[in-house]
Amino acid sequence: MNMNRSTFHFSLIFLMTFLQACTDTIPSADVKTESIVADYRIETFNHKTAHIDAQLHRESHNYEFVILENHDRLIAKTETSSITLNLEDESFQPKYNGEIEIKDSTPITFSFYRNYYPDREQRWYPSDLTAPKVDDTLIEAPYSWVEIPPAFQLLTPMENTAYFHPNDMVMLTWDPIIDNTLMRIRTRPVNCESDVIPASINLVIGDDTGSVNITISDLLDPYITTNAIACDIELLLYREQYGVLDENFSGGSIIGAFAQRVRLHYLPLINP
């Protein structure tokens, strides 16, 4: 069944309202480290600089995000660089991000540091006494790490290839193949001939085989193909591998990714 524009807008507004109602934040000082789920992601297009995203949420509360307070911090490090991740003010899913210099096959370490004590000048105890007991629920998690997978070259499709029908096949090929890595596609429609902002698409291909065939309809929001709206498609192909997450967290993931992008065009043929 086709969705008309008014229904689409209503559904989008309903979804945004629902997510906003379900999303909440909690200060890090109120959450034990063992109750925090951490998701780290670092991706690059050139093995020189990389973008980092990090999200923390409370275990069993997927939409209750942990906001760092009381001098708690997230640090990303390589052998030559170190940065503190900063909060990105997003409406529904607040996250921490940053840019870091990297080198081929160099591990990136992610450290969650907690502020055990007040600043030294605020510690009111005699110098001949030992320091106050540390709150062992606020343990640090400094030993998450991941490597960026090897680079690849995207062979097909060529830049600015045009497609005219939802069932047109997009033949993705790349080289070289690397075992024990995963491939993922993310697409973003841009320059669409519509006042509606269509959703991005995220697809897991699976094991790295060097090729995959996928239709245009799999790469675009159904609203676009149903209504024959011309759009450019920004397609990103990722090679990903998992790292090791610090065992002091409740759970989560750490992913390193190398990406290549290509711009395609969807120019639907409209019957007279």
XYZ file of C-alpha atoms in Angstrom:
272
model
C 0.000 0.000 0.000
C 1.375 3.403 -0.976
C 1.916 5.969 1.744
C 0.807 9.488 0.846
C 2.791 12.509 1.943
C 0.528 13.573 4.826
C 0.610 10.050 6.269
C 4.402 9.983 5.938
C 4.768 13.283 7.803
C 2.413 12.091 10.545
C 4.357 8.837 10.948
C 7.660 10.699 11.108
C 6.370 13.161 13.714
C 4.930 10.274 15.749
C 8.260 8.425 15.648
C 10.222 11.531 16.689
C 7.805 12.211 19.558
C 7.990 8.587 20.677
C 11.792 8.555 20.685
C 11.975 11.861 22.536
C 9.560 10.575 25.188
C 11.604 7.383 25.624
C 15.029 9.034 25.712
C 16.509 10.119 29.022
C 19.929 10.877 30.459
C 21.616 10.062 33.748
C 24.822 11.575 35.195
C 27.786 9.216 35.255
C 28.274 9.730 38.993
C 24.946 7.956 39.550
C 25.883 4.812 37.583
C 28.220 2.006 38.549
C 30.764 1.149 35.871
C 29.578 -2.457 35.926
C 26.111 -1.186 34.923
C 27.308 0.815 31.878
C 27.048 -0.454 28.301
C 29.704 1.176 26.088
C 29.636 1.333 22.292
C 32.767 2.691 20.599
C 33.258 3.161 16.864
C 36.254 4.579 14.979
C 36.298 4.907 11.196
C 38.633 6.306 8.560
C 38.858 6.817 4.806
C 42.656 7.133 4.614
C 44.434 5.544 7.617
C 45.687 9.012 8.558
C 42.850 10.626 10.491
C 39.828 8.888 11.985
C 36.457 9.897 13.386
C 35.338 8.495 16.743
C 31.832 8.045 18.144
C 31.140 6.757 21.660
C 27.851 6.163 23.456
C 27.235 5.053 27.010
C 23.888 3.861 28.334
C 22.686 2.156 31.467
C 22.307 -1.600 31.388
C 18.721 -2.699 30.591
C 17.821 0.927 29.776
C 18.635 1.313 26.073
C 17.352 4.904 25.894
C 18.861 6.150 29.158
C 22.186 7.616 28.098
C 25.022 8.271 30.508
C 26.317 11.856 30.477
C 29.806 12.375 31.888
C 29.925 14.620 34.939
C 32.119 15.123 38.010
C 35.248 15.196 35.789
C 34.653 11.696 34.384
C 36.017 11.529 30.836
C 36.542 9.403 27.737
C 40.037 9.391 26.239
C 41.158 7.912 22.911
C 44.877 7.226 22.393
C 47.316 5.949 19.796
C 51.080 5.668 20.075
C 51.417 9.316 19.025
C 48.062 11.012 19.726
C 45.593 11.463 22.568
C 42.235 13.256 22.595
C 39.357 13.776 24.996
C 36.004 12.978 23.415
C 33.410 15.766 23.565
C 29.651 15.557 23.920
C 27.658 16.050 20.737
C 24.273 17.556 21.544
C 21.871 15.242 19.741
C 18.162 15.296 20.463
C 17.585 11.567 20.800
C 20.924 9.815 21.208
C 23.660 11.932 22.821
C 27.161 10.705 21.993
C 30.789 11.663 22.422
C 33.047 12.167 19.418
C 36.366 13.449 18.185
C 39.039 13.242 15.470
C 42.394 11.531 15.980
C 45.555 10.901 13.953
C 46.254 7.219 13.269
C 48.738 4.962 11.462
C 48.258 1.661 9.635
C 47.580 -1.278 11.987
C 48.186 0.842 15.081
C 45.799 -0.046 17.950
C 43.526 2.688 19.286
C 42.861 2.537 23.021
C 39.671 3.866 24.610
C 39.765 4.726 28.307
C 36.871 5.608 30.584
C 38.389 7.472 33.520
C 36.429 8.219 36.666
C 37.001 10.926 39.252
C 37.459 9.039 42.502
C 38.262 12.037 44.659
C 37.530 15.763 44.734
C 40.285 18.024 43.460
C 43.349 17.887 45.685
C 42.790 21.346 47.165
C 39.297 20.242 48.229
C 40.423 17.158 50.152
C 39.865 18.073 53.796
C 41.737 15.431 55.737
C 44.926 15.605 57.831
C 48.127 14.905 55.921
C 49.156 12.226 58.424
C 46.066 10.140 57.579
C 45.578 7.941 54.569
C 43.362 9.088 51.724
C 39.629 8.405 51.910
C 38.467 5.014 50.721
C 37.740 4.876 47.009
C 34.163 4.089 45.959
C 34.743 0.726 44.272
C 31.521 1.060 42.254
C 33.208 3.860 40.265
C 36.060 1.761 38.924
C 37.665 2.844 35.675
C 37.504 1.012 32.352
C 40.767 2.000 30.609
C 41.547 -1.061 28.495
C 39.247 -1.105 25.458
C 41.143 -1.285 22.155
C 40.677 -1.944 18.453
C 42.640 -1.874 15.194
C 41.452 -0.338 11.929
C 41.147 -3.073 9.273
C 43.255 -2.908 6.082
C 42.270 -0.571 3.278
C 40.452 -1.632 0.110
C 39.679 -0.067 -3.246
C 36.083 0.184 -4.444
C 36.128 -1.067 -8.059
C 32.453 -0.812 -9.053
C 30.123 0.971 -9.430
C 31.843 3.961 -10.961
C 31.273 7.459 -9.607
C 28.068 9.096 -10.951
C 26.570 5.865 -12.312
C 22.843 6.416 -12.999
C 19.999 3.970 -12.238
C 16.451 4.273 -13.519
C 14.312 1.582 -11.865
C 13.936 0.295 -8.284
C 14.891 -3.204 -9.445
C 18.119 -2.074 -11.129
C 21.060 -4.033 -9.767
C 24.012 -2.282 -8.147
C 27.111 -4.481 -8.488
C 29.573 -3.653 -5.700
C 33.095 -5.033 -6.065
C 36.219 -4.235 -4.087
C 39.768 -5.470 -3.619
C 41.591 -6.987 -1.784
C 39.564 -9.476 0.281
C 40.504 -9.751 3.954
C 39.469 -12.712 6.120
C 37.812 -12.194 9.505
C 36.352 -8.814 8.581
C 32.752 -7.784 7.931
C 31.302 -5.514 5.252
C 28.508 -2.994 5.770
C 26.676 -0.541 3.489
C 25.288 2.804 4.599
C 23.417 5.036 2.165
C 22.174 8.594 2.478
C 19.800 10.142 -0.100
C 20.823 13.713 -1.002
C 19.594 16.391 -3.416
C 16.176 14.733 -3.602
C 13.427 16.386 -5.629
C 11.138 16.429 -2.596
C 10.568 18.458 0.566
C 10.560 15.225 2.590
C 13.855 14.210 4.203
C 14.143 10.456 3.566
C 15.781 8.059 6.008
C 19.278 6.663 5.624
C 19.728 2.928 5.093
C 22.134 0.673 7.002
C 22.761 -2.850 5.662
C 25.059 -5.597 6.939
C 26.518 -7.578 4.026
C 28.409 -10.098 6.128
C 31.771 -11.721 5.466
C 34.240 -9.988 3.163
C 33.851 -11.772 -0.207
C 34.917 -8.978 -2.558
C 31.513 -8.488 -4.182
C 27.784 -8.166 -3.575
C 24.788 -7.424 -5.798
C 21.968 -5.338 -4.375
C 18.981 -3.523 -5.855
C 18.327 0.203 -5.808
C 15.158 -0.424 -3.766
C 17.352 -1.923 -1.006
C 19.432 1.244 -0.905
C 16.639 3.808 -0.715
C 13.791 4.694 1.602
C 10.598 3.118 0.154
C 9.029 6.581 0.034
C 11.496 7.553 -2.700
C 10.982 4.536 -4.941
C 7.214 4.394 -4.407
C 6.817 8.025 -5.427
C 9.474 7.979 -8.187
C 11.541 10.783 -6.633
C 14.901 11.559 -8.194
C 17.773 11.511 -5.693
C 21.500 11.243 -5.492
C 22.723 8.346 -3.370
C 25.785 8.719 -1.190
C 26.898 5.116 -0.693
C 29.519 4.209 1.893
C 31.052 0.740 1.997
C 32.684 -0.199 5.314
C 35.137 -2.939 6.220
C 34.784 -3.558 9.958
C 36.383 -5.592 12.696
C 35.693 -5.891 16.411
C 38.124 -5.032 19.152
C 38.304 -5.872 22.851
C 35.986 -4.062 25.284
C 37.136 -3.455 28.838
C 35.696 -6.169 31.093
C 34.681 -3.616 33.738
C 31.760 -2.526 31.520
C 28.467 -4.403 31.569
C 28.706 -4.927 27.812
C 28.742 -3.170 24.467
C 31.013 -3.184 21.434
C 34.119 -1.597 19.954
C 34.446 -1.452 16.163
C 37.184 -0.240 13.840
C 36.178 0.535 10.250
C 37.772 1.528 6.949
C 35.387 3.138 4.438
C 35.138 4.140 0.800
C 32.337 6.192 -0.769
C 30.753 6.639 -4.178
C 28.018 9.007 -5.427
C 25.246 7.399 -7.531
C 22.124 8.850 -9.173
C 18.566 7.552 -9.075
C 16.644 9.004 -12.040
C 13.307 7.166 -12.165
C 11.586 6.828 -15.491
C 8.031 8.147 -15.275
C 5.537 6.711 -17.746
C 3.519 9.359 -19.596
